[in-house]
PDB file of C-alpha atoms in Angstrom:
ATOM      1  CA  GLN A  26      28.455 -79.410 -70.788  1.00 87.00           C
ATOM      2  CA  VAL A  27      28.709 -75.964 -69.258  1.00 88.00           C
ATOM      3  CA  GLN A  28      31.907 -75.421 -67.327  1.00 94.00           C
ATOM      4  CA  LEU A  29      33.624 -72.576 -65.524  1.00 96.00           C
ATOM      5  CA  VAL A  30      37.243 -73.375 -64.701  1.00 97.00           C
ATOM      6  CA  GLU A  31      39.312 -71.181 -62.397  1.00 97.00           C
ATOM      7  CA  SER A  32      43.083 -70.918 -62.485  1.00 98.00           C
ATOM      8  CA  GLY A  33      45.831 -68.687 -61.132  1.00 98.00           C
ATOM      9  CA  GLY A  34      45.514 -69.271 -57.411  1.00 97.00           C
ATOM     10  CA  GLY A  35      48.316 -70.211 -55.071  1.00 97.00           C
ATOM     11  CA  LEU A  36      50.471 -69.040 -52.185  1.00 98.00           C
ATOM     12  CA  VAL A  37      51.710 -65.461 -52.046  1.00 98.00           C
ATOM     13  CA  GLN A  38      53.229 -63.225 -49.392  1.00 98.00           C
ATOM     14  CA  ALA A  39      51.304 -60.300 -47.978  1.00 98.00           C
ATOM     15  CA  GLY A  40      51.572 -57.326 -50.304  1.00 98.00           C
ATOM     16  CA  GLY A  41      51.900 -59.534 -53.352  1.00 98.00           C
ATOM     17  CA  SER A  42      49.623 -60.012 -56.342  1.00 98.00           C
ATOM     18  CA  LEU A  43      47.750 -62.799 -58.096  1.00 98.00           C
ATOM     19  CA  ARG A  44      45.481 -62.873 -61.122  1.00 98.00           C
ATOM     20  CA  LEU A  45      42.645 -65.363 -61.137  1.00 98.00           C
ATOM     21  CA  SER A  46      41.128 -66.489 -64.420  1.00 98.00           C
ATOM     22  CA  CYS A  47      37.784 -68.183 -65.037  1.00 98.00           C
ATOM     23  CA  GLU A  48      37.356 -69.716 -68.468  1.00 97.00           C
ATOM     24  CA  ALA A  49      33.873 -70.612 -69.657  1.00 95.00           C
ATOM     25  CA  SER A  50      32.967 -73.386 -72.047  1.00 93.00           C
ATOM     26  CA  GLY A  51      29.795 -75.085 -73.211  1.00 91.00           C
ATOM     27  CA  ARG A  52      27.829 -71.873 -73.674  1.00 88.00           C
ATOM     28  CA  SER A  53      28.413 -68.183 -74.042  1.00 86.00           C
ATOM     29  CA  PHE A  54      28.236 -65.914 -71.019  1.00 90.00           C
ATOM     30  CA  SER A  55      29.186 -62.806 -72.978  1.00 87.00           C
ATOM     31  CA  SER A  56      25.912 -61.106 -72.030  1.00 91.00           C
ATOM     32  CA  SER A  57      25.718 -62.480 -68.497  1.00 94.00           C
ATOM     33  CA  GLY A  58      26.531 -60.792 -65.270  1.00 96.00           C
ATOM     34  CA  MET A  59      29.491 -62.570 -63.691  1.00 97.00           C
ATOM     35  CA  GLY A  60      31.216 -62.384 -60.362  1.00 98.00           C
ATOM     36  CA  TRP A  61      33.719 -63.664 -57.842  1.00 98.00           C
ATOM     37  CA  PHE A  62      32.921 -64.966 -54.373  1.00 98.00           C
ATOM     38  CA  ARG A  63      35.209 -66.386 -51.710  1.00 98.00           C
ATOM     39  CA  GLN A  64      34.865 -68.719 -48.782  1.00 98.00           C
ATOM     40  CA  ALA A  65      37.264 -68.888 -45.875  1.00 96.00           C
ATOM     41  CA  PRO A  66      37.295 -71.935 -43.551  1.00 91.00           C
ATOM     42  CA  GLY A  67      34.320 -71.960 -41.209  1.00 94.00           C
ATOM     43  CA  THR A  68      32.538 -69.123 -42.980  1.00 96.00           C
ATOM     44  CA  GLU A  69      29.873 -68.758 -45.626  1.00 96.00           C
ATOM     45  CA  ALA A  70      30.672 -67.730 -49.171  1.00 96.00           C
ATOM     46  CA  ALA A  71      30.964 -63.970 -49.495  1.00 97.00           C
ATOM     47  CA  PHE A  72      30.704 -61.598 -52.436  1.00 98.00           C
ATOM     48  CA  VAL A  73      33.956 -60.129 -53.742  1.00 98.00           C
ATOM     49  CA  ALA A  74      33.332 -58.459 -57.109  1.00 98.00           C
ATOM     50  CA  ALA A  75      30.870 -58.440 -59.993  1.00 98.00           C
ATOM     51  CA  ILE A  76      30.649 -57.217 -63.564  1.00 97.00           C
ATOM     52  CA  SER A  77      27.586 -56.641 -65.716  1.00 96.00           C
ATOM     53  CA  GLY A  78      26.921 -58.428 -68.970  1.00 94.00           C
ATOM     54  CA  ILE A  79      26.469 -55.241 -70.968  1.00 91.00           C
ATOM     55  CA  GLY A  80      28.545 -52.152 -70.435  1.00 88.00           C
ATOM     56  CA  ASP A  81      30.963 -53.912 -68.055  1.00 88.00           C
ATOM     57  CA  SER A  82      29.890 -51.998 -64.987  1.00 96.00           C
ATOM     58  CA  THR A  83      31.699 -53.237 -61.889  1.00 98.00           C
ATOM     59  CA  PHE A  84      31.083 -53.381 -58.139  1.00 98.00           C
ATOM     60  CA  TYR A  85      33.316 -54.452 -55.264  1.00 98.00           C
ATOM     61  CA  GLU A  86      33.000 -55.502 -51.671  1.00 98.00           C
ATOM     62  CA  ASN A  87      34.391 -52.713 -49.501  1.00 98.00           C
ATOM     63  CA  SER A  88      37.433 -54.563 -48.180  1.00 98.00           C
ATOM     64  CA  VAL A  89      38.784 -55.237 -51.691  1.00 98.00           C
ATOM     65  CA  LYS A  90      37.900 -51.903 -53.281  1.00 98.00           C
ATOM     66  CA  GLY A  91      41.023 -50.259 -54.702  1.00 98.00           C
ATOM     67  CA  ARG A  92      43.016 -53.515 -54.476  1.00 98.00           C
ATOM     68  CA  PHE A  93      41.078 -55.936 -56.706  1.00 98.00           C
ATOM     69  CA  THR A  94      39.937 -55.427 -60.302  1.00 98.00           C
ATOM     70  CA  ILE A  95      37.373 -57.567 -62.089  1.00 98.00           C
ATOM     71  CA  SER A  96      37.433 -57.675 -65.889  1.00 97.00           C
ATOM     72  CA  ARG A  97      36.470 -59.919 -68.757  1.00 96.00           C
ATOM     73  CA  ASP A  98      37.671 -60.806 -72.244  1.00 95.00           C
ATOM     74  CA  LYS A  99      34.563 -61.831 -74.147  1.00 92.00           C
ATOM     75  CA  ALA A 100      36.558 -63.067 -77.141  1.00 93.00           C
ATOM     76  CA  LYS A 101      38.392 -65.499 -74.835  1.00 94.00           C
ATOM     77  CA  HIS A 102      35.279 -66.334 -72.780  1.00 95.00           C
ATOM     78  CA  THR A 103      37.324 -65.531 -69.692  1.00 96.00           C
ATOM     79  CA  LEU A 104      36.668 -63.592 -66.496  1.00 97.00           C
ATOM     80  CA  TYR A 105      39.570 -62.218 -64.456  1.00 98.00           C
ATOM     81  CA  LEU A 106      40.228 -61.005 -60.940  1.00 98.00           C
ATOM     82  CA  GLN A 107      43.433 -59.052 -60.515  1.00 98.00           C
ATOM     83  CA  MET A 108      44.327 -59.009 -56.829  1.00 98.00           C
ATOM     84  CA  ASN A 109      46.976 -56.583 -55.603  1.00 98.00           C
ATOM     85  CA  SER A 110      48.228 -55.664 -52.129  1.00 98.00           C
ATOM     86  CA  LEU A 111      47.012 -58.996 -50.840  1.00 98.00           C
ATOM     87  CA  LYS A 112      46.437 -59.436 -47.112  1.00 98.00           C
ATOM     88  CA  PRO A 113      46.298 -62.593 -44.978  1.00 97.00           C
ATOM     89  CA  GLU A 114      42.556 -62.014 -44.542  1.00 97.00           C
ATOM     90  CA  ASP A 115      42.148 -62.502 -48.306  1.00 98.00           C
ATOM     91  CA  THR A 116      42.993 -66.171 -47.795  1.00 98.00           C
ATOM     92  CA  ALA A 117      40.050 -68.244 -49.053  1.00 98.00           C
ATOM     93  CA  VAL A 118      38.771 -70.464 -51.814  1.00 98.00           C
ATOM     94  CA  TYR A 119      37.684 -68.210 -54.657  1.00 98.00           C
ATOM     95  CA  PHE A 120      34.785 -69.122 -56.940  1.00 98.00           C
ATOM     96  CA  CYS A 121      33.651 -67.538 -60.190  1.00 98.00           C
ATOM     97  CA  GLY A 122      29.993 -67.533 -61.069  1.00 97.00           C
ATOM     98  CA  ALA A 123      27.720 -66.623 -63.963  1.00 96.00           C
ATOM     99  CA  ALA A 124      24.190 -65.289 -63.678  1.00 95.00           C
ATOM    100  CA  GLU A 125      21.318 -65.621 -66.116  1.00 90.00           C
ATOM    101  CA  SER A 126      20.726 -61.883 -65.997  1.00 91.00           C
ATOM    102  CA  VAL A 127      22.717 -59.264 -67.883  1.00 92.00           C
ATOM    103  CA  LEU A 128      22.678 -57.200 -64.724  1.00 93.00           C
ATOM    104  CA  LEU A 129      25.484 -56.900 -62.222  1.00 92.00           C
ATOM    105  CA  THR A 130      24.466 -58.760 -59.070  1.00 94.00           C
ATOM    106  CA  THR A 131      26.023 -59.320 -55.654  1.00 95.00           C
ATOM    107  CA  ALA A 132      23.515 -61.955 -54.567  1.00 94.00           C
ATOM    108  CA  LEU A 133      24.720 -65.540 -54.383  1.00 94.00           C
ATOM    109  CA  ALA A 134      21.274 -66.850 -55.339  1.00 95.00           C
ATOM    110  CA  GLU A 135      21.360 -64.997 -58.646  1.00 95.00           C
ATOM    111  CA  TYR A 136      24.273 -67.111 -59.902  1.00 96.00           C
ATOM    112  CA  PHE A 137      23.396 -70.383 -61.576  1.00 94.00           C
ATOM    113  CA  TYR A 138      26.771 -71.574 -62.836  1.00 95.00           C
ATOM    114  CA  TRP A 139      29.869 -71.984 -60.689  1.00 97.00           C
ATOM    115  CA  GLY A 140      33.477 -72.960 -61.044  1.00 97.00           C
ATOM    116  CA  GLN A 141      35.048 -75.572 -58.812  1.00 97.00           C
ATOM    117  CA  GLY A 142      36.912 -73.016 -56.740  1.00 97.00           C
ATOM    118  CA  ILE A 143      40.595 -72.260 -56.357  1.00 98.00           C
ATOM    119  CA  GLN A 144      42.688 -71.731 -53.234  1.00 98.00           C
ATOM    120  CA  VAL A 145      44.359 -68.410 -52.549  1.00 98.00           C
ATOM    121  CA  THR A 146      46.643 -68.315 -49.517  1.00 98.00           C
ATOM    122  CA  VAL A 147      48.323 -65.114 -48.350  1.00 98.00           C
ATOM    123  CA  SER A 148      51.097 -65.527 -45.802  1.00 97.00           C
ATOM    124  CA  SER A 149      52.024 -62.808 -43.317  1.00 94.00           C
TER     125      SER A 149
END
């Protein structure tokens, strides 16, 4: 059974940091593009960051650029999202996803495997 399991969320004050992890099991995603999306209450899921399957190229949504860093440890089958200088508007449920393609992609429809989501709450 293919699973992506997120961890590391929680409550943090504005300006603080969190590191989200997404551990994969059931198959290898070492050559897959992977990414993070988030969904705030009453909104649709939105792209946050992505990383390619080969070469580890990265891309970020403008509002998180310079604050968030996506990375992966292929030996541990784990994707990370380091979030610094957090703002209340970063509050959302964060999801990790894996695409079939090796390419970096920002499109929700390109992701075929998803984690269950994890809450991140940033207080002001």
